[in-house]
mmCIF file of C-alpha atoms and ligand atoms in Angstrom:
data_model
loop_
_atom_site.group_PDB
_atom_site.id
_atom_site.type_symbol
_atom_site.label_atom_id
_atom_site.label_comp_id
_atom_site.label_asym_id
_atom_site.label_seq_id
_atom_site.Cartn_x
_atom_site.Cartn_y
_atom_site.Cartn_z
ATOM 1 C CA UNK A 22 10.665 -10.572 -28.759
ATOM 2 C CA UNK A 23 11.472 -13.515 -27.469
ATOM 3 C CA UNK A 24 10.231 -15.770 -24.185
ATOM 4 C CA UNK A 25 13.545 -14.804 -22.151
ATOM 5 C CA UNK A 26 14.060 -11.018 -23.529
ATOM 6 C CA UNK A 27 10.166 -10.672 -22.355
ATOM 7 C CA UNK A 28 11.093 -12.979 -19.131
ATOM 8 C CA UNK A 29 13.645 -10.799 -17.913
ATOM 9 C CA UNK A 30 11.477 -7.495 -18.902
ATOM 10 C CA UNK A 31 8.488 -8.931 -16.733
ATOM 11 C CA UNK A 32 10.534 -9.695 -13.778
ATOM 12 C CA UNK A 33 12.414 -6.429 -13.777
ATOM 13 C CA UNK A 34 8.735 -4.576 -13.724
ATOM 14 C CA UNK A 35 7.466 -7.102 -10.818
ATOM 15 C CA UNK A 36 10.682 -6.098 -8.724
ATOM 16 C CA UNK A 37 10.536 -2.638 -9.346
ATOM 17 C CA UNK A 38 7.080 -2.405 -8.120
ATOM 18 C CA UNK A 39 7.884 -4.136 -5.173
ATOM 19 C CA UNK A 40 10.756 -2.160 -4.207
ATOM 20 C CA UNK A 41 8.291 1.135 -4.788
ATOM 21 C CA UNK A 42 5.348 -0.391 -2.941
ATOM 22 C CA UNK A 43 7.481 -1.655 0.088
ATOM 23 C CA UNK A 44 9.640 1.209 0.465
ATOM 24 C CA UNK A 45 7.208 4.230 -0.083
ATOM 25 C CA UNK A 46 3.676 2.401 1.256
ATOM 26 C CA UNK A 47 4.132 4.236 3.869
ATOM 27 C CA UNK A 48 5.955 3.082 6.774
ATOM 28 C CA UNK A 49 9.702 4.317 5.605
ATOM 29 C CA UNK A 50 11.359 2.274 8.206
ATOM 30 C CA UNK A 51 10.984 -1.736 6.959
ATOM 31 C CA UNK A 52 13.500 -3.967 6.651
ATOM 32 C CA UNK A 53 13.711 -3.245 2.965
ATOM 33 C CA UNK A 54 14.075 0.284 3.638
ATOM 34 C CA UNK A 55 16.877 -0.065 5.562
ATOM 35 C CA UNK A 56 18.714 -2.292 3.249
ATOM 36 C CA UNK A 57 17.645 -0.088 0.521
ATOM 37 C CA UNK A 58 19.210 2.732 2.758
ATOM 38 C CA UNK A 59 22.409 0.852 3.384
ATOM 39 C CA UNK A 60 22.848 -0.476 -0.310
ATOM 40 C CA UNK A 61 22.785 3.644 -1.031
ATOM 41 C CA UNK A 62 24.965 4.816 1.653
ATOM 42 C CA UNK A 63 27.273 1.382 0.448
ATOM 43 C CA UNK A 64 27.519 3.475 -2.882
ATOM 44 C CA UNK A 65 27.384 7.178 -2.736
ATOM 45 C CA UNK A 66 30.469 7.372 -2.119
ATOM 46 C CA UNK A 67 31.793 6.180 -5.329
ATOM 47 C CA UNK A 68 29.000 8.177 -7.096
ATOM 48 C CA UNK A 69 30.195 11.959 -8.577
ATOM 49 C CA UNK A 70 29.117 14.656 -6.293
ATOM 50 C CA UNK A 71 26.667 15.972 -9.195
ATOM 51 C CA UNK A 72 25.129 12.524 -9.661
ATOM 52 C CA UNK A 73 24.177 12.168 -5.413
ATOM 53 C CA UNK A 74 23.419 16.115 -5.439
ATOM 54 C CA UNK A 75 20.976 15.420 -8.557
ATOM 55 C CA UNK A 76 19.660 11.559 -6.808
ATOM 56 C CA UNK A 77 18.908 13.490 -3.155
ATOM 57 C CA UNK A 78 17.108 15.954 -4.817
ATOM 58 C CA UNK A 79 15.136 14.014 -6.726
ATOM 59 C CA UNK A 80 14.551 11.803 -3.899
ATOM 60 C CA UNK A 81 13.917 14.848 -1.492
ATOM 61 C CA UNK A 82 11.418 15.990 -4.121
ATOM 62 C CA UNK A 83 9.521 12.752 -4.530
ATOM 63 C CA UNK A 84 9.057 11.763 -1.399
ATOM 64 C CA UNK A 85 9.781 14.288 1.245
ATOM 65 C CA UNK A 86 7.800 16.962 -0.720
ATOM 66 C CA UNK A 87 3.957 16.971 -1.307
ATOM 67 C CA UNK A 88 3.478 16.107 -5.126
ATOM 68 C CA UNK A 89 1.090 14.218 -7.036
ATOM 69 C CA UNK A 90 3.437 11.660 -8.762
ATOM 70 C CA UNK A 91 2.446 8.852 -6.906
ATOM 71 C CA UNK A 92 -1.352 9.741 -7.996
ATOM 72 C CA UNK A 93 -0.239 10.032 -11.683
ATOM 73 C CA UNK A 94 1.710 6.633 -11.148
ATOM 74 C CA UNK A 95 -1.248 5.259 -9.545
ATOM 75 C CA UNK A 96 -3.998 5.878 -12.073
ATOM 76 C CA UNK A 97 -1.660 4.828 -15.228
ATOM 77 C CA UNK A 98 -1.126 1.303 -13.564
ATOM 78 C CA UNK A 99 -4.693 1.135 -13.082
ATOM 79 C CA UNK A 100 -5.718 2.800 -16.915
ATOM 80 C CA UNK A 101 -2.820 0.237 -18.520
ATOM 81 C CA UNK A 102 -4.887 -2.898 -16.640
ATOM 82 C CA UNK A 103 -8.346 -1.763 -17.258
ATOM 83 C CA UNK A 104 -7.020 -0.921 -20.862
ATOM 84 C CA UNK A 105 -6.025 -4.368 -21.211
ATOM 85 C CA UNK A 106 -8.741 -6.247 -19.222
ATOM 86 C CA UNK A 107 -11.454 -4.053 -21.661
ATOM 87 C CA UNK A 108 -9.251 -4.814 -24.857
ATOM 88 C CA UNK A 109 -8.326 -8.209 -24.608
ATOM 89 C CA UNK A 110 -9.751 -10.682 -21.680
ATOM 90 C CA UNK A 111 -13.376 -8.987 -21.975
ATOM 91 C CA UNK A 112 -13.725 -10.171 -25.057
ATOM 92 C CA UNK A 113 -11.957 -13.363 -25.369
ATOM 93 C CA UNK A 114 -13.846 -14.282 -21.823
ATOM 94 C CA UNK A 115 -17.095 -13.298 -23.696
ATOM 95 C CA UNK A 116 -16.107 -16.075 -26.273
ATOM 96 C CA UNK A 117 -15.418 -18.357 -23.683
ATOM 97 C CA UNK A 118 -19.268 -17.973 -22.168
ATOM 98 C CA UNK A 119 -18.179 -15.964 -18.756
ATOM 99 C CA UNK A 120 -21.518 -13.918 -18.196
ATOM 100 C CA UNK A 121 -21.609 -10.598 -19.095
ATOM 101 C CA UNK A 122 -22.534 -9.547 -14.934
ATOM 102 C CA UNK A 123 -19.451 -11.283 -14.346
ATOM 103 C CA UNK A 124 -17.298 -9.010 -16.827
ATOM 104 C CA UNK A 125 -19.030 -6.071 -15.582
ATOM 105 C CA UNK A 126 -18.212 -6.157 -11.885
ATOM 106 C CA UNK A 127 -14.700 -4.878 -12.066
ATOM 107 C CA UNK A 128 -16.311 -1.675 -13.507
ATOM 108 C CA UNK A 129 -18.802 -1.377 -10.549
ATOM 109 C CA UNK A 130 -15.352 -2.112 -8.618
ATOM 110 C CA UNK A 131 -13.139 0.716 -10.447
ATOM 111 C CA UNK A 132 -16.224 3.492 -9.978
ATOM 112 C CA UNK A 133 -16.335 2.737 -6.041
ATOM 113 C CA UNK A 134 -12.761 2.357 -5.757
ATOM 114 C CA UNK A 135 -12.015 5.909 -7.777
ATOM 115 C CA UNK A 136 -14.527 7.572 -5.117
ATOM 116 C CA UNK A 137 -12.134 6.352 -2.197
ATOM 117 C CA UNK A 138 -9.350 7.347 -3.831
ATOM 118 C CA UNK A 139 -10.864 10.767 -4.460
ATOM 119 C CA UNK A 140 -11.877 11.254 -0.761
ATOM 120 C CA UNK A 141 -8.446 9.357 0.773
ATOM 121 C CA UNK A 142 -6.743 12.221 -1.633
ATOM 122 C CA UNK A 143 -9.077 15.709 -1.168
ATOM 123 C CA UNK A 144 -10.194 14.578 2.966
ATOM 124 C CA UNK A 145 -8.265 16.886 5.437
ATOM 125 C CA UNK A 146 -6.690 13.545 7.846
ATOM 126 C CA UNK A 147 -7.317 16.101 11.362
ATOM 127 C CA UNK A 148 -4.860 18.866 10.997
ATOM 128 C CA UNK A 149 -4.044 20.707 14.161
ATOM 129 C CA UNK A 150 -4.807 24.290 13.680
ATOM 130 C CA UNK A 151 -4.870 26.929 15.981
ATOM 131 C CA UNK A 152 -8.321 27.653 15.870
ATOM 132 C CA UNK A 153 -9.086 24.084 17.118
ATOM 133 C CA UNK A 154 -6.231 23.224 19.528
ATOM 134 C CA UNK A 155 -8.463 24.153 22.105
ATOM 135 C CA UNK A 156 -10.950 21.097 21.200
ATOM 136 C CA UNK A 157 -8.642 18.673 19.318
ATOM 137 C CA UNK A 158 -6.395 18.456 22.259
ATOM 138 C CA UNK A 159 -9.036 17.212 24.592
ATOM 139 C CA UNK A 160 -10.169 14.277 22.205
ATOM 140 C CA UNK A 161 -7.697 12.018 23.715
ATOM 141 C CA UNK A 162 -5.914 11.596 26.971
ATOM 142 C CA UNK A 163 -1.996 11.461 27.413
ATOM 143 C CA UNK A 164 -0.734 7.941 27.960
ATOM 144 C CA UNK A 165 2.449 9.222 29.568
ATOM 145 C CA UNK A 166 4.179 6.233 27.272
ATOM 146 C CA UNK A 167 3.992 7.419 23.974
ATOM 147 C CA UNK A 168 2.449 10.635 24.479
ATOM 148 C CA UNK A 169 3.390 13.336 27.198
ATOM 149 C CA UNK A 170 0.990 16.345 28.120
ATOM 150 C CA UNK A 171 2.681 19.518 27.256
ATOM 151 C CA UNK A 172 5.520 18.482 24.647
ATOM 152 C CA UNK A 173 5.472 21.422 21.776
ATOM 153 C CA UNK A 174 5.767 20.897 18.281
ATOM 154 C CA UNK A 175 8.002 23.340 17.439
ATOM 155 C CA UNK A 176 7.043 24.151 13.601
ATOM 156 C CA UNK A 177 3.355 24.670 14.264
ATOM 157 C CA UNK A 178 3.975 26.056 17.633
ATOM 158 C CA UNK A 179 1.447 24.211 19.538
ATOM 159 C CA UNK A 180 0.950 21.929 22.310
ATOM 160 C CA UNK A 181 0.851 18.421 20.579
ATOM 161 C CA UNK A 182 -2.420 16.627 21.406
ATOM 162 C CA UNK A 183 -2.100 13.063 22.328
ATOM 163 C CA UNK A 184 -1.492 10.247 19.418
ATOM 164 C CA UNK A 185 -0.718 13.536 16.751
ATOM 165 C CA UNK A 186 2.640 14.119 15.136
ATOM 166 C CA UNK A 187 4.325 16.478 12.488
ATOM 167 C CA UNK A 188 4.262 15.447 9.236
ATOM 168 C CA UNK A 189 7.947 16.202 7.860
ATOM 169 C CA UNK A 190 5.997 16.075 4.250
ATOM 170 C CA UNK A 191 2.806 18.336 4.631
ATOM 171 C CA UNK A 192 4.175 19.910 7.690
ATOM 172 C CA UNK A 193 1.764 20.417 9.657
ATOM 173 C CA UNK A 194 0.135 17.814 12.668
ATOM 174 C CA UNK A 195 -2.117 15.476 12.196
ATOM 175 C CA UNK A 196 -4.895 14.453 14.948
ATOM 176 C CA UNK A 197 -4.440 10.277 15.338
ATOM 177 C CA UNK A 198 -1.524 10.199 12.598
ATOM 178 C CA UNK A 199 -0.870 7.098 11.171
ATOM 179 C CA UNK A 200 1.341 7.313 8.929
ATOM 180 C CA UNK A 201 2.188 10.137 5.401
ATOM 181 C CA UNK A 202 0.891 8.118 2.002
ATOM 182 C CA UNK A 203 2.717 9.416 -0.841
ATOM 183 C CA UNK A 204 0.370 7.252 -3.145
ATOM 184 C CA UNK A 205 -2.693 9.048 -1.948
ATOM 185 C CA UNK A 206 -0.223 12.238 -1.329
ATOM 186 C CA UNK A 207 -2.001 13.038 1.741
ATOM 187 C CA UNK A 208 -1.776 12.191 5.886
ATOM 188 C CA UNK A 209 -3.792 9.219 7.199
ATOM 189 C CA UNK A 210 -5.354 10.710 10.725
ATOM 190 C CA UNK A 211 -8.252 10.484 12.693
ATOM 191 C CA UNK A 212 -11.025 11.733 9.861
ATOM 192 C CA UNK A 213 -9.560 9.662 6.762
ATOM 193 C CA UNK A 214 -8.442 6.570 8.107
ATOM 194 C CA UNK A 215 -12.059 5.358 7.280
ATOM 195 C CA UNK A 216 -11.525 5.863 3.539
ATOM 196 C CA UNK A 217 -7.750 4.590 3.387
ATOM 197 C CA UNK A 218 -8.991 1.226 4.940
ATOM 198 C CA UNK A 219 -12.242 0.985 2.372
ATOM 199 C CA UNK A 220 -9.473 2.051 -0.418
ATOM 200 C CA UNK A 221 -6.791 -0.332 0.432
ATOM 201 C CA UNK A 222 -10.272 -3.358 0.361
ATOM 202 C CA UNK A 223 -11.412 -1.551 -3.029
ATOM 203 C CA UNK A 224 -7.757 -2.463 -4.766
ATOM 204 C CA UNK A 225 -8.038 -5.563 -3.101
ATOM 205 C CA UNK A 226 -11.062 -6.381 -4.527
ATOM 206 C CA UNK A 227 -10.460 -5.227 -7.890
ATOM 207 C CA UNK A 228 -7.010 -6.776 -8.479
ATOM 208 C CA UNK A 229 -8.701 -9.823 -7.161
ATOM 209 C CA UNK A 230 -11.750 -9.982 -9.014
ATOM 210 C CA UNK A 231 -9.786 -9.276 -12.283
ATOM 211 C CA UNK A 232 -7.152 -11.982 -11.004
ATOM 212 C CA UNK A 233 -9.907 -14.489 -11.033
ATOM 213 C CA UNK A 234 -11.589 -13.910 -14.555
ATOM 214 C CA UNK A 235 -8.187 -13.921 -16.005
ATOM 215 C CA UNK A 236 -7.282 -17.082 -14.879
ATOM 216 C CA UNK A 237 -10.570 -18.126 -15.524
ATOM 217 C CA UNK A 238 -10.076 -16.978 -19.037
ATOM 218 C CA UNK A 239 -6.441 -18.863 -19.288
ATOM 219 C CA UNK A 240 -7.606 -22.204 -17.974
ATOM 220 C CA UNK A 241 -10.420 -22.424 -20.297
ATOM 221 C CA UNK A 242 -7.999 -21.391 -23.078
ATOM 222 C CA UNK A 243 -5.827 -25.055 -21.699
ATOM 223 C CA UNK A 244 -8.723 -26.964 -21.473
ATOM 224 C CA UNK A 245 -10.583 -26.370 -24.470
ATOM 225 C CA UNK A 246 -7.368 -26.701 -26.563
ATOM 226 C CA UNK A 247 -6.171 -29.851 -24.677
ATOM 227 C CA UNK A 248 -3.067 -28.073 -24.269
ATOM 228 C CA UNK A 249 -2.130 -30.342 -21.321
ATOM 229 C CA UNK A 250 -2.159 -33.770 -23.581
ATOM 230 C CA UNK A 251 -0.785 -32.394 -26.671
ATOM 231 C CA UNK A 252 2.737 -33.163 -27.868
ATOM 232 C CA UNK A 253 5.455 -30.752 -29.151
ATOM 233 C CA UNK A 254 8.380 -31.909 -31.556
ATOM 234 C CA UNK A 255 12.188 -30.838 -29.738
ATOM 235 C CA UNK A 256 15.095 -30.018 -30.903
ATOM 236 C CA UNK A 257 16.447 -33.582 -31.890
ATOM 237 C CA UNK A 258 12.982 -34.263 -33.751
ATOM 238 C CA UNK A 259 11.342 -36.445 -30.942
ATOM 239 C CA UNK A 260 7.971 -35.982 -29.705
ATOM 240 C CA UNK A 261 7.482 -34.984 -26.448
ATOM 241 C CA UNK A 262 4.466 -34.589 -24.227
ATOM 242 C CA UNK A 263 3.833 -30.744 -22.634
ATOM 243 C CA UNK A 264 4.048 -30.099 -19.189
ATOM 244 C CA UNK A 265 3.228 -27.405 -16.700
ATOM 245 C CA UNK A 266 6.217 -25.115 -17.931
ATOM 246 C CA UNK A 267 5.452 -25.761 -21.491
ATOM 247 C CA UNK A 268 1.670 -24.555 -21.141
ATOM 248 C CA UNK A 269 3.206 -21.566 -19.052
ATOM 249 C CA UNK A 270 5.509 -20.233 -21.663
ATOM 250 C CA UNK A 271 3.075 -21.009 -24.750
ATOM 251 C CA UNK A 272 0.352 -19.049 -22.892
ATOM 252 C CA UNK A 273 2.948 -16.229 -21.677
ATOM 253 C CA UNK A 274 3.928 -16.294 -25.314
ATOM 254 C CA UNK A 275 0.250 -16.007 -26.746
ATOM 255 C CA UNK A 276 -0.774 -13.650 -24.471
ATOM 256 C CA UNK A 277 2.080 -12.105 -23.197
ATOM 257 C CA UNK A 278 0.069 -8.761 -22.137
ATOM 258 C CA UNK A 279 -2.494 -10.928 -20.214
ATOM 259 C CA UNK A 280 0.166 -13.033 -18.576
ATOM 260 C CA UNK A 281 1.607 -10.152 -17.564
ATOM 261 C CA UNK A 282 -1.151 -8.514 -16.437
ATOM 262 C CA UNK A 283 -2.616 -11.355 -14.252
ATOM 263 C CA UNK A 284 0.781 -11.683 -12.437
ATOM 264 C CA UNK A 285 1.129 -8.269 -11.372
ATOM 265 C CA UNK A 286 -2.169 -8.303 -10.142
ATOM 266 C CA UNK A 287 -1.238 -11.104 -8.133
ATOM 267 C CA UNK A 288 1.233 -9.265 -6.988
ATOM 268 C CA UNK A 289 -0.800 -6.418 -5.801
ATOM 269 C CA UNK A 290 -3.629 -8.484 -4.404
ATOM 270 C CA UNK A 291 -0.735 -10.388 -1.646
ATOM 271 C CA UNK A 292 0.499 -7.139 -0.907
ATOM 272 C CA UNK A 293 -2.355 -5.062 -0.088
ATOM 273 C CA UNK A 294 -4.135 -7.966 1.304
ATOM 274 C CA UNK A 295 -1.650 -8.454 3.829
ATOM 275 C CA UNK A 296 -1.270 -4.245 4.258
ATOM 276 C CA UNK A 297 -4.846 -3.980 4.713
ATOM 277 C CA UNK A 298 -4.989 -7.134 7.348
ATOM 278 C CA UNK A 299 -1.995 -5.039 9.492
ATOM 279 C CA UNK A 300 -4.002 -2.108 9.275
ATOM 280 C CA UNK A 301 -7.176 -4.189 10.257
ATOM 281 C CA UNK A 302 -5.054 -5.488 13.643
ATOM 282 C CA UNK A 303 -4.240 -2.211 14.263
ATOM 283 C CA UNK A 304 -7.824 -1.103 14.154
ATOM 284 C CA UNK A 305 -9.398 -3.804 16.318
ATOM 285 C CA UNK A 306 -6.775 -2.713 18.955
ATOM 286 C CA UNK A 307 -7.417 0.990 18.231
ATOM 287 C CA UNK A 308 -3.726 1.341 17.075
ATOM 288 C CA UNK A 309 -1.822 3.439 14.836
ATOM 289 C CA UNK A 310 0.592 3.075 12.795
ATOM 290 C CA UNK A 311 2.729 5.220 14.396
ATOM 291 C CA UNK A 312 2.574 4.327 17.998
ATOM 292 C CA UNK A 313 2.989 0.623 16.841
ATOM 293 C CA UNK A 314 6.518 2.121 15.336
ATOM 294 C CA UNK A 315 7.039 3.740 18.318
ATOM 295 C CA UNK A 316 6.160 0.862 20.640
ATOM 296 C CA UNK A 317 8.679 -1.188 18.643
ATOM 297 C CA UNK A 318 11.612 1.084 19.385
ATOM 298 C CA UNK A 319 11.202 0.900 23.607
ATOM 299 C CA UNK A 320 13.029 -1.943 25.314
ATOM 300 C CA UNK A 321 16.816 -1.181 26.271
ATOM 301 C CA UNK A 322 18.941 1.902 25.815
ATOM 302 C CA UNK A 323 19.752 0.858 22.355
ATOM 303 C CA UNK A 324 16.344 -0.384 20.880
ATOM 304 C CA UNK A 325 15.474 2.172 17.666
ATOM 305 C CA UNK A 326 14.100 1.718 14.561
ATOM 306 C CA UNK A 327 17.031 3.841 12.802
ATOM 307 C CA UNK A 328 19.757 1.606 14.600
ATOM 308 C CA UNK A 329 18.788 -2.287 13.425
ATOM 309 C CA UNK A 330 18.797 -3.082 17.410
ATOM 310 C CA UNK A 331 15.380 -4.518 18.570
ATOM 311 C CA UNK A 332 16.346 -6.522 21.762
ATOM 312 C CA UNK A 333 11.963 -7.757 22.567
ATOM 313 C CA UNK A 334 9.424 -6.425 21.021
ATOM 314 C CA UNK A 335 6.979 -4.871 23.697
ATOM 315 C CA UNK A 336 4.134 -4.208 21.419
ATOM 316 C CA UNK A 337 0.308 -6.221 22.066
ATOM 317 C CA UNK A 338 -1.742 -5.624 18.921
ATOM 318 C CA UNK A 339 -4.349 -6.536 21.567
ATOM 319 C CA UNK A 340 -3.598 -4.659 25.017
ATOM 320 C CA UNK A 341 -3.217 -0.830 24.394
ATOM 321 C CA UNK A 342 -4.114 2.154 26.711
ATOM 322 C CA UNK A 343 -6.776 3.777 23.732
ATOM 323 C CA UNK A 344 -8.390 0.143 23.346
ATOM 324 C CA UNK A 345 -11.999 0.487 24.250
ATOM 325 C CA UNK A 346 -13.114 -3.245 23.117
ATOM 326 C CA UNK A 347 -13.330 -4.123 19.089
ATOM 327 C CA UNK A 348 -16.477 -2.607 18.388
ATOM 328 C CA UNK A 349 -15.961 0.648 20.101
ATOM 329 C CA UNK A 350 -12.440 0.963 18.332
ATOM 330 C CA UNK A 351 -13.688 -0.111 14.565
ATOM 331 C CA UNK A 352 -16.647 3.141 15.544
ATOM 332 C CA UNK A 353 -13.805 5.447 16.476
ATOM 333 C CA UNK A 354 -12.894 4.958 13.002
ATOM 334 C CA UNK A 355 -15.378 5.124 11.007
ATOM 335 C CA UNK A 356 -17.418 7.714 13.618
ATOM 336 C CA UNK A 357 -14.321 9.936 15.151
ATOM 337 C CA UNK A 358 -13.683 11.000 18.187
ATOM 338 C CA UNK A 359 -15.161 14.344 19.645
ATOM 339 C CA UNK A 360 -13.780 16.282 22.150
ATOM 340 C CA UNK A 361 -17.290 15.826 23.982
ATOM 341 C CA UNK A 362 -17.018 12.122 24.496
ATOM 342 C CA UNK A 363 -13.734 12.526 26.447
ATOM 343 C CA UNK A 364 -15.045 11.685 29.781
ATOM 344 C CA UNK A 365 -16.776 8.284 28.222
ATOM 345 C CA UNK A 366 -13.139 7.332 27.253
ATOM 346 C CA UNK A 367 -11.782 4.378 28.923
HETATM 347 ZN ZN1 ZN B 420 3.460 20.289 13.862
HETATM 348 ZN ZN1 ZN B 421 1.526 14.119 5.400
#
């Protein structure tokens, strides 16, 4: 294969799992959902009618459906780079002198991390039963912004307590919802939003980690070969010296898996980094994801999240009628809320 066939292959992978990652995270409604929307809606109508009935149901079935795809996706990405990192950079690291710790922390990393995942997927998120309205809806008071006393959720049939909502996917409501994860296939709520935050750090840490002894691994591969100062004979027979893009396609060329790897876990490191930092803003303000969605869409008549228009912003990470001071909020979500501490609220 060669370096432009395997180019094109690696970039087509990267994108892909950006567009999956963005768009299905969670939070439906980014700007590359809704030109991911709009690029559909530009072309369904030049699609056959069997082709957009077969498309929306598959779609409808992925993600508007509970279904463990995601979870089967999930654990093959992370089986093909622990395959890889225990074939191939374990042991050419070990032949570069890395210490064996070193090479053994990503495996401490993967057995935490699969606990996480484990409890983010099995934990019940707060769902609002009957048998514990009674309690659930006194946790929180109404702000009379977001959340109105006595609105009905018409599915379950219950008075909505204050920061819930229906999840269209699991259908039922969820106590503090943030938002529906289809790659954990459950609701993040009030008693797993502990877990998705210490999962979200555990992929961090891994893809990281990983990251790090991989490049490790490449630049001692440059340096010990003097890859940097060698020479290379062109096309026309003249010796030339190697630069920075000739070392980068000889080592994506000798190691094309490991190349590969380490820039997809790049990849995921920037993205869930910067997911898990939002979610960590949200925290310290004792936000969710939700009401900061919601917050976005006041301001005039025409602000919504569905119609592009966003005239101001009116959301403070940092002012917020549940925000109880940093440490109280990061408790609340790690230790939360009972119906009994209602009157110490606020
Ligand atoms: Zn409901
Ligand atoms: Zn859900």
């Amino acid at each position: 294969m060669d370096f432009l066939t395997l180019f094109g292959v690696y970039v087509v992978t990267v994108l892909t799992c950006i567009v999956l990652v963005c768009k299905y995270a969670g939070q439906e409604q980014t700007a590359l959902g809704r030109n991911y929307t709009r690029v559909i809606n530009t072309f369904s109508p030049y699609a056959p009618s069997w082709l957009r009935s077969l498309f929306n149901r598959a779609v409808h079935r992925l993600f508007h459906e509970r279904n463990n795809l995601f979870i089967y996706l999930h654990l093959l990405l992370e089986g093909a780079v622990y395959t890889e990192y225990s074939y191939e950079v374990f042991g050419y690291s070990r032949e570069m002198d890395t210490t064996l710790t070193n090479l053994y922390i990503p495996y401490g990393l993967l057995a935490l991390h699969l606990c996480l995942f484990y409890l983010c997927c099995s934990r019940d998120p707060g769902t609002v039963t009957k048998a514990k309205h009674a309690t659930q809806v006194k946790v929180y008071p109404y702000d009379g912004e977001l959340f109105h006393p006595g609105e009905n959720c018409p599915t379950c049939n219950l008075v909505k307590p204050a920061r819930s909502k229906h999840c269209r996917v699991c259908n039922r409501c969820v106590q503090r919802f943030d938002h529906h994860c289809v790659w954990v296939n459950n609701c993040v709520g009030a008693q797993n939003t502990r877990y998705f935050l210490l999962y979200l750090l555990s992929v961090c840490a891994m893809a990281g980690d990983i990251a790090i002894l991989t490049l490790d691994l490449l630049l001692n591969v440059v340096v010990r070969t003097g890859l940097m100062h060698a020479h290379y004979v062109d096309a026309d027979g003249q010796q030339q010296p190697t630069g920075f893009a000739f070392v980068v396609q000889h080592l994506f060329l000798t190691f094309p898996r490991i190349v590969f790897m380490l820039g997809f876990l790049i990849f995921v490191f920037f993205l869930l980094a910067g997911y898990f930092l939002f979610h960590l803003v949200l925290a310290v303000g004792n936000h969710t994801s939700n009401e900061w969605y919601k917050a976005r869409g006041r301001g005039c008549q025409h602000c919504h999240p569905y119609s592009g228009h966003r005239c101001r912003p009116s959301f403070n990470p940092l002012r917020g009628f549940y925000n109880r001071g940093v440490l109280k909020n990061l408790r609340e979500i790690f230790v939360p809320l009972k119906p009994l501490r209602k009157k110490k609220h606020k």
